[in-house]
């Protein structure tokens, strides 16, 4: 039995020995390197560009500008293709642009035989711009007569929303208490330690091979085809180990360009390796949200209604912009499913770096607003914030108020109970003085979240798995789902071992996805893979097992139905301790007997048409240093209902990483934009502070294990959710400590100073 | 301009002709094929390129290769011997301190130096955190990395 055990991660040794190969670790002699010429204005048009001098530098192979690339506009978002034209991604990019939309936009690209020449060549390109006023905020780009960042868009990409639970106005008028407030979240960046990198070459005159650090090889293949106007089958994407993605690599960024370049330069290998500074502005960021909220609550603690009106800033290009705000609203609808809820979001273009998918896809922004508002409501009616949540959150038997779909598993109340015990909520609150006045003040905070295990029914959910029985009785499993650090390879090996009946150590995983051979799957995003792949792996493993038993039956003369596989041996179904024949003998016979058998394999493609909601919460105790405006986390716990925990150590790892990212989003991180020029001025690790080991505390985590019947192994989403609830929990703890409600992120000393001053603390 | 340097890399003497403009990171990766040395920022901020220079962790991206003349360099390739992981490597595997793995070689080297320096000393988790603050990891929240180092130090038969 492998499920539920912390077996040895299949790629751990490769990674601690440095033998795991990432995109930059495959050398091809003669590889050319390429670098973008990025705009030094945020909004405008290139009037003239002169590349002649750069082209003449020794070592420079070619320079391409917006004049040399296809006219085709394409969409970059890593979504499955949609058969519904109304559901297509927004096609608003060309490979290079004449119309500059953010500071750092890609105007030209230089290809050279070494890196040093590249830098030099970029300096020799002369550009004349016609400059426009940079529209760096939604207010500016929505202003009357604002210039259109994309012609015909009115600077709005789209609107989304829903109304459930009846009339909100009525609910608000009739409720005991009505509240309203406004909450803002900031622009963050993923900061995966491996920057975006890709290279391409051609095998022959037709086929383009792209090796890329991507979360979504199969989608990348399609988008490269679309961008270059080539049949998809001519593109092959190879995804080796990748050094983190967090959503920034759920977007097709470098692949179409390297493919274009190799196509233009005789199929020679060409690599683009973004610098950290480029990666932080030129890939994707997290959408800043500005949410106006209203809530209605009764004195008995019933949450009656929530209304949200959000503006999401997607920056210069759509990327995922048209869907992030909608998905965020949909995933958070499940948290308080018995209240009336109205959600409306508008996503707008601005002249800032393009926002895309980032861990939990808009949910952290919306949940920040919701969980701030819930806190106000609890405090207003004088109810304990945990008790108020327990009374109103989703519980077993509830349903998605929009679709009517019942929750098959929901352990949120148990999560709250456990978190409360872990942090000793009641005890600490009872022991604390009513009003704290000193320079150091303690506070306790809580926040909950809901999320989903995929994108269905908004998008297709498909997974593929192939399992082969080897001659030595080991298995090889290959899936289309991608390992990006979260441990997917290990999980699918556990699933296969469990269902076929072989020891975990006998399962080998093909970690690399190569779209020419890997089963079809849309990739790593939406915390979907362990959930949707579970059904594909389960079916493939069951099918392979049946084939093995059938062949064992032929070899032994015992009917396959009377046999089973246990720990790598064929045993008597009625007496599992009785070994009938070894699996190896069966395998060898299947391969090499001159008449019977063949290679025993199973290959399954599975469409998942369910989407299990997942829940959890954060509890935190902090100390606020009032004079320093600094927050020190004393204890923090995340408690999750992610269904069955497949691998406790890796599951905790997801939580630790997510909580650390959540703490950072709550307290430290923000991309800073110069309001006049639109330039980001902290696009590096020196000025954009992601936490080091001293900046995060010990992180506690627990699971409430439910069983999700729609999943092959009872599991639900876990990858993204841990990041969602820490920021509002910390905010609510600051509120608890100081009585001051901070309504924006990040809660840096800078922000706190502003609020503390307003509140008269200084 | 190229210059000859002599140094010891993972216990082996090497004579190398290096471009004076090249970083140690470039030479280790491109000339010696030590691909464990990763680049996350190229300016000394992330520690993904950490190697030990005379047993002291340095950022190979910031260190010119010519400066390594006469010195001894250790990278993660030299830490496992005869198919056996070093204690620090093993602890990273056992504690689940590896996720995407891009920071791992650098972390293993920083942790190795920390462990060697603090053998038989009592150190707190916070001391470990401070000792490893030159390396960034975006996946683990550092929790299991700190535990791996702690377990390693507690393990007294080293
Ligand atoms: S690559 Fe050397 S410190 Fe980041
Ligand atoms: S394991 Fe991914 S950055 Fe550390």
Coordinates of N, CA, C and O in Angstrom, one line a residue, chain A residues 8-9 11-13 15-22 24-25 27 115-116 189-195 242-244 246 273 276-277 358-359 483-486 649-650 653-654 656-658 660-661 664 669 684-686 688 690-694 696-699, chain B residues 19 21 26 29-30 33 35-43 45-46 48 76-77 80 83 85 88-90 92-105 107-108 125-126 128-144 146:
Chain A
X8 N 9.6 7.7 -0.4 CA 10.7 8.6 -0.9 C 10.3 9.2 -2.2 O 10.0 8.6 -3.2
X9 N 10.4 10.5 -2.3 CA 10.1 11.3 -3.4 C 10.9 10.8 -4.6 O 12.1 10.7 -4.5
X11 N 12.0 12.1 -7.3 CA 13.1 12.9 -7.9 C 14.0 13.5 -6.9 O 14.9 14.3 -7.2
X12 N 13.9 13.1 -5.6 CA 14.7 13.7 -4.5 C 16.2 13.5 -4.8 O 17.0 14.5 -4.6
X13 N 16.5 12.3 -5.1 CA 18.0 12.0 -5.2 C 18.5 12.8 -6.4 O 19.6 13.4 -6.4
X15 N 17.7 15.5 -7.5 CA 17.8 16.9 -7.2 C 18.9 17.2 -6.2 O 19.6 18.2 -6.3
X16 N 19.0 16.4 -5.1 CA 20.1 16.7 -4.2 C 21.5 16.4 -4.7 O 22.5 16.9 -4.2
X17 N 21.6 15.6 -5.8 CA 22.9 15.3 -6.3 C 23.2 16.3 -7.5 O 24.3 16.2 -8.1
X18 N 22.2 17.1 -7.8 CA 22.5 18.0 -8.9 C 22.4 17.4 -10.3 O 22.7 17.9 -11.3
X19 N 21.9 16.1 -10.3 CA 21.8 15.4 -11.6 C 20.5 15.7 -12.4 O 20.4 15.3 -13.5
X20 N 19.5 16.2 -11.7 CA 18.3 16.5 -12.4 C 18.6 17.6 -13.4 O 19.2 18.6 -13.1
X21 N 18.2 17.4 -14.6 CA 18.5 18.4 -15.6 C 17.3 19.3 -15.9 O 16.2 18.8 -16.2
X22 N 17.6 20.6 -15.9 CA 16.6 21.6 -16.2 C 16.9 22.1 -17.6 O 17.9 21.7 -18.2
X24 N 18.2 24.7 -18.9 CA 19.6 25.2 -19.2 C 20.7 24.2 -19.1 O 21.8 24.5 -19.4
X25 N 20.3 23.0 -18.8 CA 21.4 21.9 -18.6 C 21.6 21.0 -19.7 O 22.3 20.0 -19.7
X27 N 23.1 21.0 -23.2 CA 23.9 21.8 -24.1 C 23.9 21.3 -25.5 O 24.0 20.1 -25.8
X115 N 26.7 35.8 -25.4 CA 25.9 36.7 -24.6 C 26.5 38.1 -24.5 O 25.7 39.1 -24.5
X116 N 27.8 38.2 -24.5 CA 28.4 39.5 -24.4 C 28.1 40.4 -25.6 O 27.8 41.6 -25.4
X189 N 4.8 39.2 -7.7 CA 5.4 38.4 -8.8 C 5.8 37.0 -8.2 O 6.1 36.9 -7.0
X190 N 5.7 36.1 -9.1 CA 5.9 34.7 -8.7 C 7.3 34.4 -8.1 O 7.4 33.6 -7.1
X191 N 8.3 34.9 -8.7 CA 9.7 34.7 -8.2 C 10.1 33.2 -8.1 O 10.7 32.8 -7.1
X192 N 9.7 32.4 -9.0 CA 10.2 31.1 -9.1 C 11.7 31.2 -9.3 O 12.1 32.2 -10.0
X193 N 12.5 30.4 -8.7 CA 13.9 30.6 -8.7 C 14.6 30.4 -10.1 O 15.5 31.0 -10.5
X194 N 14.0 29.5 -10.9 CA 14.5 29.4 -12.3 C 13.7 30.3 -13.2 O 12.5 30.2 -13.3
X195 N 14.4 31.3 -13.7 CA 13.7 32.2 -14.6 C 13.1 31.5 -15.8 O 13.5 30.4 -16.1
X242 N 11.5 21.5 -14.0 CA 11.4 22.9 -14.0 C 11.6 23.5 -12.5 O 11.1 22.9 -11.6
X243 N 12.2 24.6 -12.5 CA 12.6 25.2 -11.2 C 11.5 26.2 -10.7 O 11.8 27.3 -10.4
X244 N 10.3 25.7 -10.6 CA 9.2 26.5 -10.0 C 8.5 27.2 -11.1 O 9.0 27.5 -12.2
X246 N 4.6 28.5 -10.3 CA 3.5 29.2 -9.5 C 2.5 29.9 -10.4 O 2.0 30.9 -10.0
X273 N 17.1 33.1 -22.5 CA 17.2 32.9 -21.0 C 17.0 34.2 -20.4 O 17.8 35.1 -20.4
X276 N 16.7 37.8 -14.3 CA 15.7 38.0 -13.2 C 14.9 39.3 -13.4 O 13.7 39.4 -13.3
X277 N 15.6 40.4 -13.8 CA 15.0 41.7 -14.0 C 14.0 41.6 -15.1 O 12.9 42.2 -15.0
X358 N -1.5 33.3 -11.1 CA -0.5 33.1 -10.0 C -1.2 32.4 -8.9 O -2.4 32.6 -8.6
X359 N -0.5 31.4 -8.3 CA -0.9 30.6 -7.3 C -2.3 31.0 -6.7 O -2.4 32.0 -6.0
X483 N 5.3 17.5 -13.5 CA 6.0 17.7 -12.2 C 6.6 19.1 -12.3 O 7.3 19.4 -13.2
X484 N 6.2 20.0 -11.3 CA 6.8 21.3 -11.3 C 7.4 21.6 -9.9 O 7.6 22.7 -9.6
X485 N 7.6 20.6 -9.1 CA 8.1 20.7 -7.8 C 7.1 20.3 -6.7 O 7.5 20.0 -5.6
X486 N 5.9 20.2 -7.1 CA 4.8 19.9 -6.1 C 4.8 18.4 -5.8 O 4.2 18.0 -4.8
X649 N 4.2 14.0 4.0 CA 5.4 14.9 4.0 C 5.3 15.9 2.8 O 5.5 17.1 3.0
X650 N 4.9 15.4 1.6 CA 4.9 16.4 0.5 C 3.7 17.3 0.6 O 3.7 18.5 0.2
X653 N 4.7 20.0 2.7 CA 5.6 20.8 2.0 C 4.8 21.9 1.1 O 5.2 23.0 1.1
X654 N 3.7 21.4 0.6 CA 2.9 22.4 -0.2 C 2.3 23.5 0.7 O 2.3 24.6 0.4
X656 N 3.6 24.5 3.7 CA 4.7 25.3 4.2 C 5.0 26.4 3.1 O 5.1 27.6 3.4
X657 N 5.2 25.9 1.9 CA 5.6 26.9 0.8 C 4.5 27.9 0.5 O 4.7 29.1 0.3
X658 N 3.2 27.4 0.6 CA 2.1 28.3 0.3 C 1.9 29.4 1.4 O 1.7 30.5 1.2
X660 N 4.3 30.4 3.4 CA 5.4 31.4 3.4 C 5.1 32.4 2.3 O 5.3 33.6 2.5
X661 N 4.6 32.0 1.2 CA 4.2 32.9 0.1 C 3.1 33.8 0.5 O 3.1 35.0 0.2
X664 N 4.4 36.4 2.9 CA 5.1 37.4 2.1 C 4.2 38.4 1.4 O 4.4 39.6 1.4
X669 N 5.7 41.8 0.1 CA 6.0 41.9 -1.3 C 5.0 42.9 -2.0 O 3.8 42.9 -1.8
X684 N 13.9 43.2 -9.0 CA 15.1 42.3 -8.7 C 15.0 41.9 -7.2 O 14.2 42.5 -6.5
X685 N 15.7 40.8 -6.8 CA 15.6 40.3 -5.5 C 16.2 41.2 -4.4 O 15.9 40.9 -3.2
X686 N 16.9 42.2 -4.8 CA 17.5 43.1 -3.8 C 16.4 44.0 -3.3 O 16.3 44.3 -2.1
X688 N 12.9 43.7 -4.3 CA 11.6 43.0 -4.1 C 11.9 41.9 -3.2 O 12.6 41.0 -3.5
X690 N 11.5 38.8 -1.4 CA 10.8 37.5 -1.0 C 11.5 37.0 0.2 O 12.6 37.3 0.5
X691 N 10.8 36.3 1.1 CA 11.3 36.0 2.3 C 12.5 35.0 2.3 O 12.6 34.1 1.4
X692 N 13.5 35.3 3.1 CA 14.6 34.3 3.3 C 14.2 33.5 4.5 O 13.1 33.7 5.1
X693 N 15.0 32.6 4.9 CA 14.7 31.7 6.0 C 14.4 32.4 7.3 O 13.7 31.9 8.2
X694 N 15.0 33.6 7.5 CA 14.7 34.3 8.8 C 13.5 35.1 8.7 O 13.0 35.6 9.8
X696 N 10.5 34.1 7.7 CA 9.2 33.4 8.0 C 9.5 32.5 9.3 O 10.6 32.1 9.6
X697 N 8.4 32.4 10.0 CA 8.5 31.6 11.3 C 8.3 30.1 11.0 O 8.2 29.7 9.8
X698 N 8.4 29.3 12.0 CA 8.0 27.9 11.9 C 6.5 27.9 11.5 O 5.7 28.6 12.0
X699 N 6.2 27.0 10.6 CA 4.9 27.0 10.0 C 4.2 25.7 10.4 O 4.7 24.6 10.1
Chain B
X19 N 38.5 32.8 -19.6 CA 38.3 34.2 -20.0 C 38.3 35.0 -18.7 O 37.6 34.7 -17.8
X21 N 36.9 37.5 -18.1 CA 35.6 38.1 -17.8 C 34.6 37.1 -17.2 O 33.5 37.5 -16.8
X26 N 30.0 30.3 -14.7 CA 30.1 30.0 -16.1 C 31.2 28.9 -16.3 O 31.0 28.0 -17.1
X29 N 30.0 25.5 -15.0 CA 29.0 24.9 -15.8 C 29.5 24.5 -17.2 O 29.3 23.4 -17.7
X30 N 30.1 25.5 -17.8 CA 30.4 25.4 -19.3 C 31.6 24.6 -19.5 O 31.7 23.8 -20.5
X33 N 31.2 21.1 -16.8 CA 29.9 20.4 -16.8 C 29.3 20.2 -15.4 O 28.5 19.3 -15.2
X35 N 26.7 21.0 -13.7 CA 25.4 21.6 -13.9 C 24.6 21.8 -12.7 O 23.5 22.3 -12.8
X36 N 25.1 21.3 -11.6 CA 24.3 21.5 -10.3 C 24.4 23.0 -9.9 O 23.6 23.4 -9.1
X37 N 25.4 23.7 -10.5 CA 25.5 25.1 -10.1 C 24.5 25.9 -10.9 O 24.6 26.1 -12.1
X38 N 23.4 26.3 -10.2 CA 22.3 26.9 -11.0 C 22.4 28.5 -10.9 O 23.0 29.0 -10.0
X39 N 21.7 29.1 -11.9 CA 21.7 30.6 -11.8 C 20.3 31.0 -11.7 O 19.4 30.7 -12.5
X40 N 20.0 31.8 -10.6 CA 18.7 32.3 -10.4 C 18.6 33.8 -10.5 O 17.5 34.4 -10.7
X41 N 19.7 34.5 -10.5 CA 19.7 35.9 -10.5 C 20.9 36.5 -11.2 O 20.9 37.6 -11.7
X42 N 22.1 35.9 -11.0 CA 23.4 36.3 -11.6 C 24.0 37.5 -10.9 O 25.0 38.0 -11.3
X43 N 23.3 37.9 -9.8 CA 23.9 39.1 -9.1 C 24.0 38.9 -7.6 O 24.0 39.8 -6.8
X45 N 22.0 37.4 -5.3 CA 20.8 37.6 -4.4 C 20.2 36.3 -4.0 O 19.5 36.3 -3.0
X46 N 20.3 35.2 -4.8 CA 19.5 34.1 -4.6 C 20.2 32.9 -4.0 O 19.6 32.0 -3.4
X48 N 21.4 30.3 -5.5 CA 21.3 29.1 -6.3 C 22.6 28.6 -6.8 O 22.8 27.4 -7.1
X76 N 28.0 20.3 -5.4 CA 27.2 19.2 -5.0 C 27.6 17.9 -5.7 O 27.5 16.8 -5.1
X77 N 28.1 18.0 -6.9 CA 28.6 16.8 -7.6 C 29.6 16.0 -6.8 O 29.7 14.7 -6.9
X80 N 28.3 13.4 -3.0 CA 28.0 11.9 -2.8 C 29.1 11.1 -3.3 O 29.7 11.4 -4.3
X83 N 28.0 6.3 -4.9 CA 26.5 6.1 -4.9 C 25.9 6.3 -3.5 O 24.8 5.8 -3.3
X85 N 24.8 9.1 -0.7 CA 24.6 10.5 -0.5 C 25.3 11.0 0.8 O 25.5 10.2 1.7
X88 N 24.1 15.4 4.7 CA 23.3 16.5 4.4 C 22.3 16.2 3.3 O 21.1 16.5 3.4
X89 N 22.8 15.7 2.2 CA 21.9 15.3 1.1 C 20.9 14.3 1.6 O 19.7 14.5 1.2
X90 N 21.3 13.3 2.3 CA 20.3 12.3 2.8 C 19.2 13.0 3.7 O 18.1 12.7 3.6
X92 N 18.2 16.0 3.5 CA 17.2 16.8 2.6 C 16.2 15.8 2.0 O 15.0 16.1 1.9
X93 N 16.7 14.6 1.6 CA 15.7 13.7 1.0 C 14.8 13.2 2.1 O 13.5 13.2 1.9
X94 N 15.3 12.9 3.3 CA 14.4 12.3 4.3 C 13.4 13.3 4.8 O 12.3 12.9 5.2
X95 N 13.8 14.5 4.9 CA 12.9 15.5 5.6 C 11.9 16.1 4.5 O 11.1 17.0 4.9
X96 N 12.0 15.8 3.3 CA 11.2 16.4 2.3 C 11.6 17.8 2.0 O 10.7 18.7 1.7
X97 N 12.9 18.1 2.0 CA 13.3 19.5 1.9 C 13.6 19.8 0.4 O 14.1 20.9 0.1
X98 N 13.1 18.9 -0.5 CA 13.3 19.1 -1.9 C 11.9 19.3 -2.6 O 11.1 18.4 -2.5
X99 N 11.7 20.3 -3.3 CA 10.5 20.4 -4.1 C 10.9 20.6 -5.6 O 11.3 19.6 -6.2
X100 N 10.9 21.8 -6.1 CA 11.3 21.9 -7.5 C 12.8 21.6 -7.7 O 13.2 21.2 -8.8
X101 N 13.5 21.8 -6.7 CA 14.9 21.4 -6.7 C 15.9 22.4 -7.3 O 17.1 22.1 -7.2
X102 N 15.5 23.5 -7.8 CA 16.4 24.4 -8.4 C 17.3 25.1 -7.4 O 18.5 25.4 -7.6
X103 N 16.8 25.2 -6.2 CA 17.6 25.9 -5.1 C 18.4 24.8 -4.4 O 19.3 25.1 -3.5
X104 N 18.1 23.5 -4.6 CA 18.6 22.5 -3.7 C 20.1 22.3 -3.7 O 20.8 22.3 -2.6
X105 N 20.8 22.3 -4.9 CA 22.3 22.1 -4.8 C 22.9 23.3 -4.0 O 23.8 23.0 -3.2
X107 N 21.5 25.1 -1.7 CA 21.2 24.9 -0.3 C 22.0 23.8 0.4 O 22.4 23.9 1.5
X108 N 22.2 22.7 -0.4 CA 22.9 21.6 0.2 C 24.4 22.1 0.5 O 24.9 21.8 1.6
X125 N 16.9 26.7 15.9 CA 16.4 26.8 14.6 C 16.6 28.2 14.0 O 16.9 28.3 12.8
X126 N 16.6 29.2 14.8 CA 16.8 30.5 14.4 C 18.2 30.7 13.9 O 18.5 31.3 12.9
X128 N 20.0 28.4 12.6 CA 20.1 27.8 11.3 C 19.5 28.7 10.2 O 20.1 28.9 9.1
X129 N 18.4 29.3 10.5 CA 17.8 30.2 9.6 C 18.7 31.3 9.2 O 18.9 31.7 8.0
X130 N 19.4 31.9 10.2 CA 20.3 32.9 9.9 C 21.5 32.4 9.1 O 21.9 33.1 8.1
X131 N 21.9 31.2 9.4 CA 23.1 30.7 8.6 C 22.7 30.4 7.2 O 23.6 30.4 6.3
X132 N 21.5 30.2 6.9 CA 21.1 29.9 5.5 C 20.4 31.0 4.8 O 19.8 30.9 3.7
X133 N 20.5 32.2 5.4 CA 19.7 33.3 4.9 C 20.2 33.9 3.6 O 19.6 34.7 2.9
X134 N 21.3 33.3 3.1 CA 21.9 33.8 1.8 C 21.3 33.0 0.6 O 21.6 33.2 -0.5
X135 N 20.4 32.0 0.9 CA 19.8 31.2 -0.1 C 18.3 31.4 -0.1 O 17.7 31.3 0.9
X136 N 17.8 31.6 -1.3 CA 16.3 31.7 -1.4 C 15.7 30.4 -1.9 O 16.2 29.8 -2.8
X137 N 14.6 30.1 -1.3 CA 13.8 29.0 -1.8 C 12.3 29.5 -1.9 O 11.8 30.1 -0.9
X138 N 11.7 29.3 -3.0 CA 10.3 29.8 -3.2 C 9.3 28.7 -2.9 O 8.1 28.9 -2.9
X139 N 9.8 27.5 -2.8 CA 8.8 26.3 -2.7 C 8.5 25.9 -1.3 O 7.4 25.5 -1.0
X140 N 9.5 25.8 -0.5 CA 9.4 25.0 0.8 C 9.0 25.8 2.0 O 8.7 25.3 3.1
X141 N 9.1 27.2 1.9 CA 8.9 28.0 3.1 C 10.0 27.7 4.1 O 9.9 28.1 5.3
X142 N 11.1 27.0 3.7 CA 12.3 26.7 4.5 C 12.1 25.8 5.7 O 13.0 25.3 6.3
X143 N 10.8 25.5 6.0 CA 10.5 24.6 7.1 C 11.3 23.3 7.2 O 12.0 23.0 8.1
X144 N 11.2 22.6 6.1 CA 11.8 21.3 6.1 C 13.4 21.4 5.8 O 14.1 20.5 6.3
X146 N 15.2 23.7 7.2 CA 15.8 24.0 8.6 C 15.8 22.7 9.4 O 16.7 22.4 10.1

